[in-house]
PDB file of C-alpha atoms and ligand atoms in Angstrom:
ATOM      1  CA  UNK A   1      44.585  -3.879  49.661  1.00  0.00           C
ATOM      2  CA  UNK A   2      42.505  -6.707  48.236  1.00  0.00           C
ATOM      3  CA  UNK A   3      40.986  -5.800  44.898  1.00  0.00           C
ATOM      4  CA  UNK A   4      37.227  -5.749  44.743  1.00  0.00           C
ATOM      5  CA  UNK A   5      35.276  -7.411  41.987  1.00  0.00           C
ATOM      6  CA  UNK A   6      34.459  -5.106  39.096  1.00  0.00           C
ATOM      7  CA  UNK A   7      30.787  -4.409  39.636  1.00  0.00           C
ATOM      8  CA  UNK A   8      30.496  -2.555  36.355  1.00  0.00           C
ATOM      9  CA  UNK A   9      31.061  -5.751  34.440  1.00  0.00           C
ATOM     10  CA  UNK A  10      28.273  -8.308  34.189  1.00  0.00           C
ATOM     11  CA  UNK A  11      28.659 -11.895  33.084  1.00  0.00           C
ATOM     12  CA  UNK A  12      25.927 -14.048  31.687  1.00  0.00           C
ATOM     13  CA  UNK A  13      26.430 -17.478  33.217  1.00  0.00           C
ATOM     14  CA  UNK A  14      27.360 -20.202  30.791  1.00  0.00           C
ATOM     15  CA  UNK A  15      26.371 -18.227  27.757  1.00  0.00           C
ATOM     16  CA  UNK A  16      28.937 -17.691  25.064  1.00  0.00           C
ATOM     17  CA  UNK A  17      26.618 -16.578  22.316  1.00  0.00           C
ATOM     18  CA  UNK A  18      26.986 -13.238  20.630  1.00  0.00           C
ATOM     19  CA  UNK A  19      24.326 -10.667  21.381  1.00  0.00           C
ATOM     20  CA  UNK A  20      22.933  -9.194  18.200  1.00  0.00           C
ATOM     21  CA  UNK A  21      21.070  -5.882  18.233  1.00  0.00           C
ATOM     22  CA  UNK A  22      18.396  -5.426  15.580  1.00  0.00           C
ATOM     23  CA  UNK A  23      15.906  -2.654  14.866  1.00  0.00           C
ATOM     24  CA  UNK A  24      15.207   0.397  12.789  1.00  0.00           C
ATOM     25  CA  UNK A  25      17.830   2.871  11.684  1.00  0.00           C
ATOM     26  CA  UNK A  26      18.347   5.649  14.200  1.00  0.00           C
ATOM     27  CA  UNK A  27      17.243   3.637  17.209  1.00  0.00           C
ATOM     28  CA  UNK A  28      20.752   3.725  18.701  1.00  0.00           C
ATOM     29  CA  UNK A  29      22.007   0.158  18.116  1.00  0.00           C
ATOM     30  CA  UNK A  30      25.671   1.213  17.836  1.00  0.00           C
ATOM     31  CA  UNK A  31      25.742   3.492  20.865  1.00  0.00           C
ATOM     32  CA  UNK A  32      23.751   1.034  22.960  1.00  0.00           C
ATOM     33  CA  UNK A  33      25.884  -1.856  21.662  1.00  0.00           C
ATOM     34  CA  UNK A  34      29.146  -0.202  22.749  1.00  0.00           C
ATOM     35  CA  UNK A  35      27.783   0.515  26.226  1.00  0.00           C
ATOM     36  CA  UNK A  36      26.364  -2.999  26.523  1.00  0.00           C
ATOM     37  CA  UNK A  37      29.622  -4.608  25.397  1.00  0.00           C
ATOM     38  CA  UNK A  38      31.483  -2.588  28.055  1.00  0.00           C
ATOM     39  CA  UNK A  39      29.113  -3.824  30.757  1.00  0.00           C
ATOM     40  CA  UNK A  40      29.417  -7.431  29.625  1.00  0.00           C
ATOM     41  CA  UNK A  41      33.192  -7.327  29.097  1.00  0.00           C
ATOM     42  CA  UNK A  42      32.689  -8.316  25.453  1.00  0.00           C
ATOM     43  CA  UNK A  43      34.047  -6.737  22.321  1.00  0.00           C
ATOM     44  CA  UNK A  44      31.744  -4.677  20.131  1.00  0.00           C
ATOM     45  CA  UNK A  45      31.390  -4.719  16.391  1.00  0.00           C
ATOM     46  CA  UNK A  46      29.169  -2.745  14.044  1.00  0.00           C
ATOM     47  CA  UNK A  47      28.171  -4.723  10.948  1.00  0.00           C
ATOM     48  CA  UNK A  48      27.862  -1.572   8.793  1.00  0.00           C
ATOM     49  CA  UNK A  49      31.467  -0.633   9.635  1.00  0.00           C
ATOM     50  CA  UNK A  50      32.636  -4.172   8.859  1.00  0.00           C
ATOM     51  CA  UNK A  51      30.852  -4.078   5.483  1.00  0.00           C
ATOM     52  CA  UNK A  52      32.551  -0.769   4.699  1.00  0.00           C
ATOM     53  CA  UNK A  53      35.941  -2.232   5.650  1.00  0.00           C
ATOM     54  CA  UNK A  54      35.379  -5.327   3.523  1.00  0.00           C
ATOM     55  CA  UNK A  55      34.183  -3.302   0.534  1.00  0.00           C
ATOM     56  CA  UNK A  56      36.758  -0.533   0.977  1.00  0.00           C
ATOM     57  CA  UNK A  57      34.103   2.151   0.551  1.00  0.00           C
ATOM     58  CA  UNK A  58      31.279   3.828   2.464  1.00  0.00           C
ATOM     59  CA  UNK A  59      27.807   2.246   2.355  1.00  0.00           C
ATOM     60  CA  UNK A  60      26.451   5.297   0.520  1.00  0.00           C
ATOM     61  CA  UNK A  61      28.965   4.662  -2.290  1.00  0.00           C
ATOM     62  CA  UNK A  62      28.087   0.934  -2.402  1.00  0.00           C
ATOM     63  CA  UNK A  63      24.426   1.844  -2.883  1.00  0.00           C
ATOM     64  CA  UNK A  64      25.296   4.416  -5.537  1.00  0.00           C
ATOM     65  CA  UNK A  65      27.730   2.290  -7.542  1.00  0.00           C
ATOM     66  CA  UNK A  66      26.369  -1.238  -7.143  1.00  0.00           C
ATOM     67  CA  UNK A  67      22.824  -0.873  -5.823  1.00  0.00           C
ATOM     68  CA  UNK A  68      21.081  -2.021  -2.668  1.00  0.00           C
ATOM     69  CA  UNK A  69      21.076  -5.733  -3.557  1.00  0.00           C
ATOM     70  CA  UNK A  70      24.877  -5.807  -3.704  1.00  0.00           C
ATOM     71  CA  UNK A  71      25.015  -4.128  -0.279  1.00  0.00           C
ATOM     72  CA  UNK A  72      22.525  -6.690   1.083  1.00  0.00           C
ATOM     73  CA  UNK A  73      24.655  -9.502  -0.240  1.00  0.00           C
ATOM     74  CA  UNK A  74      27.744  -8.085   1.490  1.00  0.00           C
ATOM     75  CA  UNK A  75      25.728  -7.539   4.658  1.00  0.00           C
ATOM     76  CA  UNK A  76      24.597 -11.167   4.713  1.00  0.00           C
ATOM     77  CA  UNK A  77      28.148 -12.480   4.235  1.00  0.00           C
ATOM     78  CA  UNK A  78      29.758 -10.136   6.764  1.00  0.00           C
ATOM     79  CA  UNK A  79      27.216 -10.938   9.494  1.00  0.00           C
ATOM     80  CA  UNK A  80      27.642 -14.684   8.870  1.00  0.00           C
ATOM     81  CA  UNK A  81      31.391 -14.214   9.392  1.00  0.00           C
ATOM     82  CA  UNK A  82      31.011 -12.073  12.524  1.00  0.00           C
ATOM     83  CA  UNK A  83      28.800 -14.725  14.097  1.00  0.00           C
ATOM     84  CA  UNK A  84      31.515 -17.367  13.713  1.00  0.00           C
ATOM     85  CA  UNK A  85      34.129 -15.182  15.387  1.00  0.00           C
ATOM     86  CA  UNK A  86      33.276 -15.807  19.023  1.00  0.00           C
ATOM     87  CA  UNK A  87      31.052 -14.009  21.489  1.00  0.00           C
ATOM     88  CA  UNK A  88      30.667 -10.279  21.079  1.00  0.00           C
ATOM     89  CA  UNK A  89      28.006  -7.619  20.858  1.00  0.00           C
ATOM     90  CA  UNK A  90      27.035  -7.027  17.228  1.00  0.00           C
ATOM     91  CA  UNK A  91      25.032  -3.978  16.102  1.00  0.00           C
ATOM     92  CA  UNK A  92      23.405  -4.690  12.744  1.00  0.00           C
ATOM     93  CA  UNK A  93      22.088  -2.336  10.074  1.00  0.00           C
ATOM     94  CA  UNK A  94      18.326  -1.822  10.106  1.00  0.00           C
ATOM     95  CA  UNK A  95      17.677  -4.171   7.181  1.00  0.00           C
ATOM     96  CA  UNK A  96      19.909  -7.070   8.223  1.00  0.00           C
ATOM     97  CA  UNK A  97      17.378  -9.075  10.255  1.00  0.00           C
ATOM     98  CA  UNK A  98      14.899  -8.941   7.361  1.00  0.00           C
ATOM     99  CA  UNK A  99      17.069 -11.264   5.299  1.00  0.00           C
ATOM    100  CA  UNK A 100      15.773 -14.821   5.869  1.00  0.00           C
ATOM    101  CA  UNK A 101      19.203 -16.440   5.982  1.00  0.00           C
ATOM    102  CA  UNK A 102      20.718 -13.816   8.298  1.00  0.00           C
ATOM    103  CA  UNK A 103      17.710 -13.981  10.618  1.00  0.00           C
ATOM    104  CA  UNK A 104      17.846 -17.781  10.730  1.00  0.00           C
ATOM    105  CA  UNK A 105      21.585 -17.736  11.547  1.00  0.00           C
ATOM    106  CA  UNK A 106      21.175 -15.102  14.261  1.00  0.00           C
ATOM    107  CA  UNK A 107      18.243 -16.949  15.821  1.00  0.00           C
ATOM    108  CA  UNK A 108      20.114 -20.238  15.784  1.00  0.00           C
ATOM    109  CA  UNK A 109      23.508 -19.095  17.058  1.00  0.00           C
ATOM    110  CA  UNK A 110      23.041 -15.802  18.962  1.00  0.00           C
ATOM    111  CA  UNK A 111      20.784 -13.983  21.364  1.00  0.00           C
ATOM    112  CA  UNK A 112      18.875 -11.327  19.468  1.00  0.00           C
ATOM    113  CA  UNK A 113      17.626  -8.068  20.934  1.00  0.00           C
ATOM    114  CA  UNK A 114      15.095  -5.875  19.135  1.00  0.00           C
ATOM    115  CA  UNK A 115      15.470  -2.242  20.152  1.00  0.00           C
ATOM    116  CA  UNK A 116      12.290  -0.442  19.318  1.00  0.00           C
ATOM    117  CA  UNK A 117      11.312   3.243  19.535  1.00  0.00           C
ATOM    118  CA  UNK A 118       8.482   5.548  18.543  1.00  0.00           C
ATOM    119  CA  UNK A 119       8.631   7.035  15.084  1.00  0.00           C
ATOM    120  CA  UNK A 120       9.197  10.571  16.412  1.00  0.00           C
ATOM    121  CA  UNK A 121      12.253   9.390  18.336  1.00  0.00           C
ATOM    122  CA  UNK A 122      13.633   7.695  15.207  1.00  0.00           C
ATOM    123  CA  UNK A 123      12.990  10.767  13.058  1.00  0.00           C
ATOM    124  CA  UNK A 124      14.785  13.020  15.516  1.00  0.00           C
ATOM    125  CA  UNK A 125      17.747  10.619  15.723  1.00  0.00           C
ATOM    126  CA  UNK A 126      18.164  10.008  11.979  1.00  0.00           C
ATOM    127  CA  UNK A 127      18.251  13.770  11.445  1.00  0.00           C
ATOM    128  CA  UNK A 128      21.683  13.789  13.154  1.00  0.00           C
ATOM    129  CA  UNK A 129      23.311  11.948  10.220  1.00  0.00           C
ATOM    130  CA  UNK A 130      22.824  12.618   6.517  1.00  0.00           C
ATOM    131  CA  UNK A 131      24.577   9.594   4.992  1.00  0.00           C
ATOM    132  CA  UNK A 132      21.829   6.954   5.101  1.00  0.00           C
ATOM    133  CA  UNK A 133      21.196   6.081   1.445  1.00  0.00           C
ATOM    134  CA  UNK A 134      17.583   4.994   1.995  1.00  0.00           C
ATOM    135  CA  UNK A 135      16.748   8.493   3.274  1.00  0.00           C
ATOM    136  CA  UNK A 136      18.603  10.687   0.789  1.00  0.00           C
ATOM    137  CA  UNK A 137      16.216  13.130  -0.900  1.00  0.00           C
ATOM    138  CA  UNK A 138      13.181  11.558   0.778  1.00  0.00           C
ATOM    139  CA  UNK A 139      10.824  12.444   3.594  1.00  0.00           C
ATOM    140  CA  UNK A 140      12.212  10.490   6.579  1.00  0.00           C
ATOM    141  CA  UNK A 141       8.748  10.174   8.168  1.00  0.00           C
ATOM    142  CA  UNK A 142       7.361   8.505   5.054  1.00  0.00           C
ATOM    143  CA  UNK A 143      10.324   6.168   4.583  1.00  0.00           C
ATOM    144  CA  UNK A 144      10.542   5.180   8.246  1.00  0.00           C
ATOM    145  CA  UNK A 145       6.782   4.614   8.510  1.00  0.00           C
ATOM    146  CA  UNK A 146       6.860   2.344   5.497  1.00  0.00           C
ATOM    147  CA  UNK A 147       9.973   0.438   6.637  1.00  0.00           C
ATOM    148  CA  UNK A 148       8.659   0.037  10.182  1.00  0.00           C
ATOM    149  CA  UNK A 149       5.389  -1.431   8.897  1.00  0.00           C
ATOM    150  CA  UNK A 150       7.210  -3.947   6.725  1.00  0.00           C
ATOM    151  CA  UNK A 151       9.944  -4.814   9.206  1.00  0.00           C
ATOM    152  CA  UNK A 152       8.168  -5.003  12.544  1.00  0.00           C
ATOM    153  CA  UNK A 153       6.941  -8.609  12.045  1.00  0.00           C
ATOM    154  CA  UNK A 154      10.550  -9.689  11.456  1.00  0.00           C
ATOM    155  CA  UNK A 155      12.028  -7.714  14.347  1.00  0.00           C
ATOM    156  CA  UNK A 156       9.359  -9.251  16.562  1.00  0.00           C
ATOM    157  CA  UNK A 157      11.034 -12.636  16.046  1.00  0.00           C
ATOM    158  CA  UNK A 158      14.006 -11.494  18.168  1.00  0.00           C
ATOM    159  CA  UNK A 159      14.498 -13.212  21.542  1.00  0.00           C
ATOM    160  CA  UNK A 160      14.284 -10.002  23.550  1.00  0.00           C
ATOM    161  CA  UNK A 161      12.287  -6.825  22.932  1.00  0.00           C
ATOM    162  CA  UNK A 162      13.166  -3.539  24.613  1.00  0.00           C
ATOM    163  CA  UNK A 163      11.856  -0.048  24.000  1.00  0.00           C
ATOM    164  CA  UNK A 164      14.069   2.982  23.831  1.00  0.00           C
ATOM    165  CA  UNK A 165      12.655   6.440  24.443  1.00  0.00           C
ATOM    166  CA  UNK A 166      14.206   9.864  24.060  1.00  0.00           C
ATOM    167  CA  UNK A 167      16.004   9.402  27.402  1.00  0.00           C
ATOM    168  CA  UNK A 168      19.613   8.279  27.847  1.00  0.00           C
ATOM    169  CA  UNK A 169      20.747   5.114  26.074  1.00  0.00           C
ATOM    170  CA  UNK A 170      22.108   3.803  29.393  1.00  0.00           C
ATOM    171  CA  UNK A 171      18.498   3.141  30.395  1.00  0.00           C
ATOM    172  CA  UNK A 172      18.001   0.865  27.399  1.00  0.00           C
ATOM    173  CA  UNK A 173      21.281  -0.882  28.212  1.00  0.00           C
ATOM    174  CA  UNK A 174      19.977  -1.646  31.703  1.00  0.00           C
ATOM    175  CA  UNK A 175      16.749  -3.051  30.273  1.00  0.00           C
ATOM    176  CA  UNK A 176      18.771  -5.348  28.020  1.00  0.00           C
ATOM    177  CA  UNK A 177      20.993  -6.484  30.891  1.00  0.00           C
ATOM    178  CA  UNK A 178      17.927  -7.335  32.968  1.00  0.00           C
ATOM    179  CA  UNK A 179      16.369  -9.270  30.100  1.00  0.00           C
ATOM    180  CA  UNK A 180      19.606 -11.194  29.472  1.00  0.00           C
ATOM    181  CA  UNK A 181      20.193 -12.102  33.110  1.00  0.00           C
TER     182      UNK A 181
HETATM  183  C1  S3P B 201      19.774   0.424   6.573  1.00  0.00           C
HETATM  184  C2  S3P B 201      20.276   0.877   7.773  1.00  0.00           C
HETATM  185  C3  S3P B 201      21.652   1.373   7.914  1.00  0.00           C
HETATM  186  C4  S3P B 201      22.574   0.753   6.863  1.00  0.00           C
HETATM  187  C5  S3P B 201      21.997   0.959   5.506  1.00  0.00           C
HETATM  188  C6  S3P B 201      20.599   0.363   5.342  1.00  0.00           C
HETATM  189  C7  S3P B 201      18.377  -0.075   6.523  1.00  0.00           C
HETATM  190  O1  S3P B 201      22.157   1.024   9.207  1.00  0.00           O
HETATM  191  O2  S3P B 201      22.741  -0.615   7.090  1.00  0.00           O
HETATM  192  O3  S3P B 201      21.975   2.347   5.266  1.00  0.00           O
HETATM  193  O4  S3P B 201      18.038  -0.795   5.577  1.00  0.00           O
HETATM  194  O5  S3P B 201      17.606   0.213   7.456  1.00  0.00           O
HETATM  195  P1  S3P B 201      21.601   1.689  10.584  1.00  0.00           P
HETATM  196  O6  S3P B 201      20.401   0.907  11.011  1.00  0.00           O
HETATM  197  O7  S3P B 201      22.756   1.515  11.517  1.00  0.00           O
HETATM  198  O8  S3P B 201      21.320   3.117  10.276  1.00  0.00           O
END
């Protein structure tokens, strides 16, 4: 029997740029990124995981031992490397796109997607994980409100803007696929 084309996989004609997901912590960049990569037949990489591999320690330990600026330096270098490695879906940490050099590189060489959500959705989602150093011992609503205010103008520079709500991530993936097509 003749095999039918795989309708679950979507190709973006003539585009071999990586797709980089940016946005606040807790918005679902990694989960959405994996689903999106599956649909596009691309590999998926999470920049936080790559930083941890390169440093040989968890991000929380990097913050504790060397401070945030050392983490940011590693983040900038790791993302620059990932971008040179051929087309993939890259989920970045919430602060990555705020760095001028990283943002410039992403905008020049990739397609960027800002995934955005209401504060209440973010607060509910960050409560599922306790290892985010910027939130340890703090009120997540206060921290996220402050970060969102500072970061939104940078995220808004992304090529594509989608909103995620408390519904399934697959819905956000479909919005991204439509915007990319
Ligand atoms: C950070 C977000 C985290 C991680 C680090 C700093 C931020 O990634 O990179 O804890 O500055 O918003 P997620 O956005 O995947 O949580």
